[in-house]
Amino acid sequence: MPDAHQGPESSATALLTIGQALMAARTNKGLTAEQLANHLHIGVEQLLALENGNTSELPEPVFIRAMVRRIASHLHIDPDPLVAQLQSTVTVPSPTPAVVRPTRTNRRPSLLWLMPLVLLIGGGAVLAINRMQQPTTATVETVPTQSASDQRPPAVSQRAASVEISSVQRTWIELQRNGETEFMGWLEGSRLIDDPEGVKIYAGRPDLIVVSRGEQAPAALGPITPLRWYSLSPEP
């Protein structure tokens, strides 16, 4: 039985062996890397990294196993032995939470902040005196009436029906719409999801994902653990 705590060399060797097997099956099917990646909605760079065992360009182990299972199933290879081999060799590193350092404040007393306040009070007094000296005239503003045809409800903003996800640092995600994978790859910067009804997200670092829904305040997707699917559908 293989040791569950084998070193990086053993993990890399197992991943390279599995990647080469997937690449051989792909070429036997007459598929290019671009064709297979487009069909599975994954990045071609990640597919090539998996086939070449390049761990520096691959996400967390849970996503690697998911990629192996999807690719093997599509190529009509039994995925269970491959996933089991990864399970016994690729260990999950403990996530390190993002550290927010508090900013230092200057505690030394200073009277410089009083200067703008004095100038503001003085300027307001002068403006009030000038207004008192000017004669006031009453103005009547006519408000045009609107016809029934003009009284239309305001248009609903397209962005209000969208959800924006962003990440403070590069992290791996998978997006599914109604059970079908829509995107799997690295999230860098932000991504706008139109019509998020039926869309859910699985992230390797949910605490790094920020979700913005319309006028609501942006919020983190979730804590570091446990890893699970999160719905992006509009809240009732």
PDB file of C-alpha atoms in Angstrom:
ATOM      1  CA  MET A   1       0.000   0.000   0.000  1.00  0.00           C
ATOM      2  CA  PRO A   2       1.483   3.406  -0.934  1.00  0.00           C
ATOM      3  CA  ASP A   3       2.321   5.775   1.865  1.00  0.00           C
ATOM      4  CA  ALA A   4      -0.184   8.642   2.104  1.00  0.00           C
ATOM      5  CA  HIS A   5       2.616  10.997   3.083  1.00  0.00           C
ATOM      6  CA  GLN A   6       4.972  10.395   0.196  1.00  0.00           C
ATOM      7  CA  GLY A   7       7.214  13.238  -0.847  1.00  0.00           C
ATOM      8  CA  PRO A   8       6.786  15.709  -3.702  1.00  0.00           C
ATOM      9  CA  GLU A   9       8.888  13.558  -6.043  1.00  0.00           C
ATOM     10  CA  SER A  10       6.497  10.593  -5.715  1.00  0.00           C
ATOM     11  CA  SER A  11       3.464  12.848  -6.182  1.00  0.00           C
ATOM     12  CA  ALA A  12       4.957  14.462  -9.281  1.00  0.00           C
ATOM     13  CA  THR A  13       5.833  11.051 -10.732  1.00  0.00           C
ATOM     14  CA  ALA A  14       2.307   9.744 -10.212  1.00  0.00           C
ATOM     15  CA  LEU A  15       0.806  12.885 -11.733  1.00  0.00           C
ATOM     16  CA  LEU A  16       3.105  12.675 -14.758  1.00  0.00           C
ATOM     17  CA  THR A  17       2.212   9.001 -15.287  1.00  0.00           C
ATOM     18  CA  ILE A  18      -1.499   9.810 -15.199  1.00  0.00           C
ATOM     19  CA  GLY A  19      -1.032  12.821 -17.458  1.00  0.00           C
ATOM     20  CA  GLN A  20       0.842  10.787 -20.050  1.00  0.00           C
ATOM     21  CA  ALA A  21      -1.920   8.162 -20.014  1.00  0.00           C
ATOM     22  CA  LEU A  22      -4.552  10.843 -20.622  1.00  0.00           C
ATOM     23  CA  MET A  23      -2.501  12.395 -23.419  1.00  0.00           C
ATOM     24  CA  ALA A  24      -2.099   9.007 -25.112  1.00  0.00           C
ATOM     25  CA  ALA A  25      -5.845   8.404 -24.929  1.00  0.00           C
ATOM     26  CA  ARG A  26      -6.505  11.865 -26.340  1.00  0.00           C
ATOM     27  CA  THR A  27      -4.208  11.380 -29.314  1.00  0.00           C
ATOM     28  CA  ASN A  28      -5.714   7.946 -29.964  1.00  0.00           C
ATOM     29  CA  LYS A  29      -9.102   9.656 -30.239  1.00  0.00           C
ATOM     30  CA  GLY A  30      -7.644  12.061 -32.791  1.00  0.00           C
ATOM     31  CA  LEU A  31      -8.266  15.093 -30.575  1.00  0.00           C
ATOM     32  CA  THR A  32      -5.959  18.055 -30.170  1.00  0.00           C
ATOM     33  CA  ALA A  33      -5.451  19.633 -26.783  1.00  0.00           C
ATOM     34  CA  GLU A  34      -7.438  22.692 -27.916  1.00  0.00           C
ATOM     35  CA  GLN A  35     -10.393  20.570 -29.058  1.00  0.00           C
ATOM     36  CA  LEU A  36     -10.570  18.607 -25.824  1.00  0.00           C
ATOM     37  CA  ALA A  37     -10.155  21.716 -23.665  1.00  0.00           C
ATOM     38  CA  ASN A  38     -12.901  23.602 -25.527  1.00  0.00           C
ATOM     39  CA  HIS A  39     -15.283  20.679 -25.247  1.00  0.00           C
ATOM     40  CA  LEU A  40     -14.735  20.365 -21.485  1.00  0.00           C
ATOM     41  CA  HIS A  41     -14.676  24.171 -20.927  1.00  0.00           C
ATOM     42  CA  ILE A  42     -11.220  24.151 -19.343  1.00  0.00           C
ATOM     43  CA  GLY A  43      -8.119  26.105 -20.245  1.00  0.00           C
ATOM     44  CA  VAL A  44      -5.781  24.465 -22.720  1.00  0.00           C
ATOM     45  CA  GLU A  45      -2.868  25.584 -20.536  1.00  0.00           C
ATOM     46  CA  GLN A  46      -4.263  23.588 -17.607  1.00  0.00           C
ATOM     47  CA  LEU A  47      -4.846  20.531 -19.801  1.00  0.00           C
ATOM     48  CA  LEU A  48      -1.264  20.608 -21.065  1.00  0.00           C
ATOM     49  CA  ALA A  49       0.010  21.168 -17.526  1.00  0.00           C
ATOM     50  CA  LEU A  50      -1.889  18.081 -16.371  1.00  0.00           C
ATOM     51  CA  GLU A  51      -0.576  15.956 -19.253  1.00  0.00           C
ATOM     52  CA  ASN A  52       2.991  17.097 -18.561  1.00  0.00           C
ATOM     53  CA  GLY A  53       2.735  16.822 -14.763  1.00  0.00           C
ATOM     54  CA  ASN A  54       3.498  20.531 -14.305  1.00  0.00           C
ATOM     55  CA  THR A  55       2.244  21.053 -10.763  1.00  0.00           C
ATOM     56  CA  SER A  56       3.166  24.751 -10.707  1.00  0.00           C
ATOM     57  CA  GLU A  57       0.363  25.478 -13.197  1.00  0.00           C
ATOM     58  CA  LEU A  58      -2.230  23.229 -11.568  1.00  0.00           C
ATOM     59  CA  PRO A  59      -4.745  24.067  -8.833  1.00  0.00           C
ATOM     60  CA  GLU A  60      -5.484  22.439  -5.489  1.00  0.00           C
ATOM     61  CA  PRO A  61      -5.537  18.599  -5.387  1.00  0.00           C
ATOM     62  CA  VAL A  62      -9.340  18.473  -5.175  1.00  0.00           C
ATOM     63  CA  PHE A  63      -9.552  20.201  -8.556  1.00  0.00           C
ATOM     64  CA  ILE A  64      -6.818  18.030 -10.062  1.00  0.00           C
ATOM     65  CA  ARG A  65      -8.809  14.930  -9.171  1.00  0.00           C
ATOM     66  CA  ALA A  66     -11.945  16.490 -10.648  1.00  0.00           C
ATOM     67  CA  MET A  67     -10.084  17.283 -13.880  1.00  0.00           C
ATOM     68  CA  VAL A  68      -8.693  13.748 -14.134  1.00  0.00           C
ATOM     69  CA  ARG A  69     -12.147  12.264 -13.589  1.00  0.00           C
ATOM     70  CA  ARG A  70     -13.819  14.475 -16.226  1.00  0.00           C
ATOM     71  CA  ILE A  71     -11.099  13.989 -18.840  1.00  0.00           C
ATOM     72  CA  ALA A  72     -10.852  10.235 -18.298  1.00  0.00           C
ATOM     73  CA  SER A  73     -14.634   9.808 -18.477  1.00  0.00           C
ATOM     74  CA  HIS A  74     -14.775  11.813 -21.699  1.00  0.00           C
ATOM     75  CA  LEU A  75     -12.018   9.667 -23.204  1.00  0.00           C
ATOM     76  CA  HIS A  76     -13.800   6.465 -22.060  1.00  0.00           C
ATOM     77  CA  ILE A  77     -11.142   5.555 -19.497  1.00  0.00           C
ATOM     78  CA  ASP A  78     -12.068   4.202 -16.075  1.00  0.00           C
ATOM     79  CA  PRO A  79     -11.294   7.209 -13.849  1.00  0.00           C
ATOM     80  CA  ASP A  80     -11.469   5.431 -10.475  1.00  0.00           C
ATOM     81  CA  PRO A  81      -7.940   3.878 -10.517  1.00  0.00           C
ATOM     82  CA  LEU A  82      -6.412   7.185 -11.640  1.00  0.00           C
ATOM     83  CA  VAL A  83      -8.223   9.203  -8.984  1.00  0.00           C
ATOM     84  CA  ALA A  84      -7.339   6.639  -6.332  1.00  0.00           C
ATOM     85  CA  GLN A  85      -3.671   6.904  -7.301  1.00  0.00           C
ATOM     86  CA  LEU A  86      -3.821  10.683  -6.949  1.00  0.00           C
ATOM     87  CA  GLN A  87      -5.670  10.375  -3.661  1.00  0.00           C
ATOM     88  CA  SER A  88      -2.824   8.328  -2.169  1.00  0.00           C
ATOM     89  CA  THR A  89       0.039  10.473  -3.426  1.00  0.00           C
ATOM     90  CA  VAL A  90      -1.104  14.082  -3.736  1.00  0.00           C
ATOM     91  CA  THR A  91      -1.596  15.524  -0.284  1.00  0.00           C
ATOM     92  CA  VAL A  92      -3.705  18.576   0.473  1.00  0.00           C
ATOM     93  CA  PRO A  93      -1.647  21.427   1.912  1.00  0.00           C
ATOM     94  CA  SER A  94      -3.051  23.346   4.855  1.00  0.00           C
ATOM     95  CA  PRO A  95      -4.436  26.643   3.559  1.00  0.00           C
ATOM     96  CA  THR A  96      -2.878  29.801   4.892  1.00  0.00           C
ATOM     97  CA  PRO A  97      -5.432  32.510   5.570  1.00  0.00           C
ATOM     98  CA  ALA A  98      -4.791  35.944   4.177  1.00  0.00           C
ATOM     99  CA  VAL A  99      -3.246  38.228   6.787  1.00  0.00           C
ATOM    100  CA  VAL A 100      -4.526  41.784   6.964  1.00  0.00           C
ATOM    101  CA  ARG A 101      -2.038  44.075   8.645  1.00  0.00           C
ATOM    102  CA  PRO A 102      -3.535  47.016  10.541  1.00  0.00           C
ATOM    103  CA  THR A 103      -2.405  50.439   9.433  1.00  0.00           C
ATOM    104  CA  ARG A 104      -0.470  52.605  11.852  1.00  0.00           C
ATOM    105  CA  THR A 105      -1.986  55.861  12.964  1.00  0.00           C
ATOM    106  CA  ASN A 106      -0.061  58.916  14.060  1.00  0.00           C
ATOM    107  CA  ARG A 107      -0.889  59.513  17.722  1.00  0.00           C
ATOM    108  CA  ARG A 108       1.143  62.696  18.129  1.00  0.00           C
ATOM    109  CA  PRO A 109      -1.142  65.650  18.906  1.00  0.00           C
ATOM    110  CA  SER A 110      -1.293  68.327  16.258  1.00  0.00           C
ATOM    111  CA  LEU A 111      -3.205  71.578  15.935  1.00  0.00           C
ATOM    112  CA  LEU A 112      -2.862  71.747  12.165  1.00  0.00           C
ATOM    113  CA  TRP A 113      -6.252  70.110  11.709  1.00  0.00           C
ATOM    114  CA  LEU A 114      -7.896  73.193  13.271  1.00  0.00           C
ATOM    115  CA  MET A 115      -6.740  75.473  10.429  1.00  0.00           C
ATOM    116  CA  PRO A 116      -9.195  74.135   7.758  1.00  0.00           C
ATOM    117  CA  LEU A 117     -12.035  74.318  10.314  1.00  0.00           C
ATOM    118  CA  VAL A 118     -11.316  77.963  11.106  1.00  0.00           C
ATOM    119  CA  LEU A 119     -11.159  78.864   7.412  1.00  0.00           C
ATOM    120  CA  LEU A 120     -14.400  76.985   6.757  1.00  0.00           C
ATOM    121  CA  ILE A 121     -16.257  78.795   9.571  1.00  0.00           C
ATOM    122  CA  GLY A 122     -14.935  82.192   8.451  1.00  0.00           C
ATOM    123  CA  GLY A 123     -15.862  81.595   4.832  1.00  0.00           C
ATOM    124  CA  GLY A 124     -19.353  80.452   5.821  1.00  0.00           C
ATOM    125  CA  ALA A 125     -19.922  83.602   7.865  1.00  0.00           C
ATOM    126  CA  VAL A 126     -18.906  85.871   4.976  1.00  0.00           C
ATOM    127  CA  LEU A 127     -21.174  83.958   2.577  1.00  0.00           C
ATOM    128  CA  ALA A 128     -24.120  84.267   4.985  1.00  0.00           C
ATOM    129  CA  ILE A 129     -23.650  88.061   5.307  1.00  0.00           C
ATOM    130  CA  ASN A 130     -23.533  88.481   1.529  1.00  0.00           C
ATOM    131  CA  ARG A 131     -26.732  86.511   1.113  1.00  0.00           C
ATOM    132  CA  MET A 132     -28.502  88.621   3.757  1.00  0.00           C
ATOM    133  CA  GLN A 133     -27.596  91.786   1.876  1.00  0.00           C
ATOM    134  CA  GLN A 134     -28.963  90.532  -1.467  1.00  0.00           C
ATOM    135  CA  PRO A 135     -32.704  90.942  -2.166  1.00  0.00           C
ATOM    136  CA  THR A 136     -34.535  87.703  -2.645  1.00  0.00           C
ATOM    137  CA  THR A 137     -36.957  87.111  -5.472  1.00  0.00           C
ATOM    138  CA  ALA A 138     -39.512  84.375  -5.544  1.00  0.00           C
ATOM    139  CA  THR A 139     -39.360  82.140  -8.570  1.00  0.00           C
ATOM    140  CA  VAL A 140     -42.105  79.838  -9.722  1.00  0.00           C
ATOM    141  CA  GLU A 141     -40.981  76.684 -11.445  1.00  0.00           C
ATOM    142  CA  THR A 142     -43.439  74.995 -13.711  1.00  0.00           C
ATOM    143  CA  VAL A 143     -43.385  71.233 -13.733  1.00  0.00           C
ATOM    144  CA  PRO A 144     -44.482  69.706 -17.040  1.00  0.00           C
ATOM    145  CA  THR A 145     -47.175  67.108 -16.731  1.00  0.00           C
ATOM    146  CA  GLN A 146     -46.520  63.648 -18.062  1.00  0.00           C
ATOM    147  CA  SER A 147     -48.936  61.847 -20.276  1.00  0.00           C
ATOM    148  CA  ALA A 148     -50.003  58.297 -19.520  1.00  0.00           C
ATOM    149  CA  SER A 149     -47.755  57.027 -22.301  1.00  0.00           C
ATOM    150  CA  ASP A 150     -44.720  58.707 -20.731  1.00  0.00           C
ATOM    151  CA  GLN A 151     -45.322  57.209 -17.290  1.00  0.00           C
ATOM    152  CA  ARG A 152     -43.334  54.069 -17.947  1.00  0.00           C
ATOM    153  CA  PRO A 153     -41.550  52.021 -15.272  1.00  0.00           C
ATOM    154  CA  PRO A 154     -37.791  52.534 -15.175  1.00  0.00           C
ATOM    155  CA  ALA A 155     -35.758  50.049 -17.167  1.00  0.00           C
ATOM    156  CA  VAL A 156     -34.134  47.319 -15.130  1.00  0.00           C
ATOM    157  CA  SER A 157     -30.366  47.567 -15.244  1.00  0.00           C
ATOM    158  CA  GLN A 158     -28.742  44.607 -16.952  1.00  0.00           C
ATOM    159  CA  ARG A 159     -25.994  44.657 -14.348  1.00  0.00           C
ATOM    160  CA  ALA A 160     -28.590  44.186 -11.576  1.00  0.00           C
ATOM    161  CA  ALA A 161     -29.363  40.788 -13.136  1.00  0.00           C
ATOM    162  CA  SER A 162     -25.665  39.895 -13.163  1.00  0.00           C
ATOM    163  CA  VAL A 163     -23.220  38.733 -10.528  1.00  0.00           C
ATOM    164  CA  GLU A 164     -19.577  39.758 -10.479  1.00  0.00           C
ATOM    165  CA  ILE A 165     -16.964  37.554  -8.849  1.00  0.00           C
ATOM    166  CA  SER A 166     -13.412  38.655  -8.213  1.00  0.00           C
ATOM    167  CA  SER A 167     -10.374  37.339  -6.383  1.00  0.00           C
ATOM    168  CA  VAL A 168      -7.696  39.149  -4.415  1.00  0.00           C
ATOM    169  CA  GLN A 169      -5.214  36.624  -5.779  1.00  0.00           C
ATOM    170  CA  ARG A 170      -5.240  33.927  -8.450  1.00  0.00           C
ATOM    171  CA  THR A 171      -7.397  30.998  -7.409  1.00  0.00           C
ATOM    172  CA  TRP A 172      -8.989  28.016  -9.156  1.00  0.00           C
ATOM    173  CA  ILE A 173     -12.758  27.843  -9.613  1.00  0.00           C
ATOM    174  CA  GLU A 174     -15.392  25.782 -11.400  1.00  0.00           C
ATOM    175  CA  LEU A 175     -18.692  27.288 -12.555  1.00  0.00           C
ATOM    176  CA  GLN A 176     -21.695  25.121 -13.371  1.00  0.00           C
ATOM    177  CA  ARG A 177     -24.956  26.254 -14.939  1.00  0.00           C
ATOM    178  CA  ASN A 178     -27.867  23.872 -14.409  1.00  0.00           C
ATOM    179  CA  GLY A 179     -25.446  21.025 -13.702  1.00  0.00           C
ATOM    180  CA  GLU A 180     -23.229  21.603 -16.768  1.00  0.00           C
ATOM    181  CA  THR A 181     -19.687  22.936 -16.393  1.00  0.00           C
ATOM    182  CA  GLU A 182     -19.504  26.417 -17.878  1.00  0.00           C
ATOM    183  CA  PHE A 183     -15.967  27.312 -16.810  1.00  0.00           C
ATOM    184  CA  MET A 184     -13.087  25.619 -15.021  1.00  0.00           C
ATOM    185  CA  GLY A 185      -9.792  27.386 -14.561  1.00  0.00           C
ATOM    186  CA  TRP A 186      -7.944  30.194 -12.824  1.00  0.00           C
ATOM    187  CA  LEU A 187      -9.853  33.277 -11.717  1.00  0.00           C
ATOM    188  CA  GLU A 188      -7.648  36.326 -12.107  1.00  0.00           C
ATOM    189  CA  GLY A 189      -9.171  39.733 -11.532  1.00  0.00           C
ATOM    190  CA  SER A 190     -12.952  39.753 -11.989  1.00  0.00           C
ATOM    191  CA  ARG A 191     -15.535  37.857 -14.016  1.00  0.00           C
ATOM    192  CA  LEU A 192     -19.093  38.976 -14.815  1.00  0.00           C
ATOM    193  CA  ILE A 193     -21.771  36.276 -14.853  1.00  0.00           C
ATOM    194  CA  ASP A 194     -24.896  37.255 -16.787  1.00  0.00           C
ATOM    195  CA  ASP A 195     -28.201  35.659 -15.817  1.00  0.00           C
ATOM    196  CA  PRO A 196     -26.829  33.805 -12.757  1.00  0.00           C
ATOM    197  CA  GLU A 197     -30.025  31.788 -12.279  1.00  0.00           C
ATOM    198  CA  GLY A 198     -29.001  28.144 -11.796  1.00  0.00           C
ATOM    199  CA  VAL A 199     -25.276  28.984 -11.570  1.00  0.00           C
ATOM    200  CA  LYS A 200     -23.121  27.631  -8.751  1.00  0.00           C
ATOM    201  CA  ILE A 201     -19.422  27.936  -7.988  1.00  0.00           C
ATOM    202  CA  TYR A 202     -16.805  25.693  -6.397  1.00  0.00           C
ATOM    203  CA  ALA A 203     -13.598  27.444  -5.334  1.00  0.00           C
ATOM    204  CA  GLY A 204     -10.330  26.168  -3.920  1.00  0.00           C
ATOM    205  CA  ARG A 205     -10.132  29.270  -1.689  1.00  0.00           C
ATOM    206  CA  PRO A 206     -13.660  30.576  -1.063  1.00  0.00           C
ATOM    207  CA  ASP A 207     -12.294  33.147   1.367  1.00  0.00           C
ATOM    208  CA  LEU A 208     -10.439  34.865  -1.501  1.00  0.00           C
ATOM    209  CA  ILE A 209     -13.532  35.145  -3.736  1.00  0.00           C
ATOM    210  CA  VAL A 210     -15.567  38.370  -3.488  1.00  0.00           C
ATOM    211  CA  VAL A 211     -19.166  38.269  -4.773  1.00  0.00           C
ATOM    212  CA  SER A 212     -20.981  41.462  -5.838  1.00  0.00           C
ATOM    213  CA  ARG A 213     -24.741  41.333  -6.393  1.00  0.00           C
ATOM    214  CA  GLY A 214     -26.358  44.523  -7.710  1.00  0.00           C
ATOM    215  CA  GLU A 215     -26.682  47.148  -4.973  1.00  0.00           C
ATOM    216  CA  GLN A 216     -25.658  44.761  -2.189  1.00  0.00           C
ATOM    217  CA  ALA A 217     -22.322  45.231  -0.488  1.00  0.00           C
ATOM    218  CA  PRO A 218     -19.589  42.901  -1.801  1.00  0.00           C
ATOM    219  CA  ALA A 219     -19.031  39.879   0.435  1.00  0.00           C
ATOM    220  CA  ALA A 220     -16.676  36.916   0.626  1.00  0.00           C
ATOM    221  CA  LEU A 221     -17.957  33.707  -0.930  1.00  0.00           C
ATOM    222  CA  GLY A 222     -17.313  31.695   2.232  1.00  0.00           C
ATOM    223  CA  PRO A 223     -14.724  30.486   4.756  1.00  0.00           C
ATOM    224  CA  ILE A 224     -11.622  28.479   3.857  1.00  0.00           C
ATOM    225  CA  THR A 225     -13.256  25.229   4.949  1.00  0.00           C
ATOM    226  CA  PRO A 226     -15.320  23.251   4.296  1.00  0.00           C
ATOM    227  CA  LEU A 227     -15.085  23.263   0.505  1.00  0.00           C
ATOM    228  CA  ARG A 228     -18.524  23.074  -1.075  1.00  0.00           C
ATOM    229  CA  TRP A 229     -20.684  24.400  -3.897  1.00  0.00           C
ATOM    230  CA  TYR A 230     -22.139  27.911  -3.516  1.00  0.00           C
ATOM    231  CA  SER A 231     -25.202  29.110  -5.411  1.00  0.00           C
ATOM    232  CA  LEU A 232     -24.927  32.397  -7.330  1.00  0.00           C
ATOM    233  CA  SER A 233     -28.665  32.515  -8.122  1.00  0.00           C
ATOM    234  CA  PRO A 234     -30.399  35.776  -7.142  1.00  0.00           C
ATOM    235  CA  GLU A 235     -31.602  35.724  -3.577  1.00  0.00           C
ATOM    236  CA  PRO A 236     -35.408  35.761  -3.160  1.00  0.00           C
TER     237      PRO A 236
END
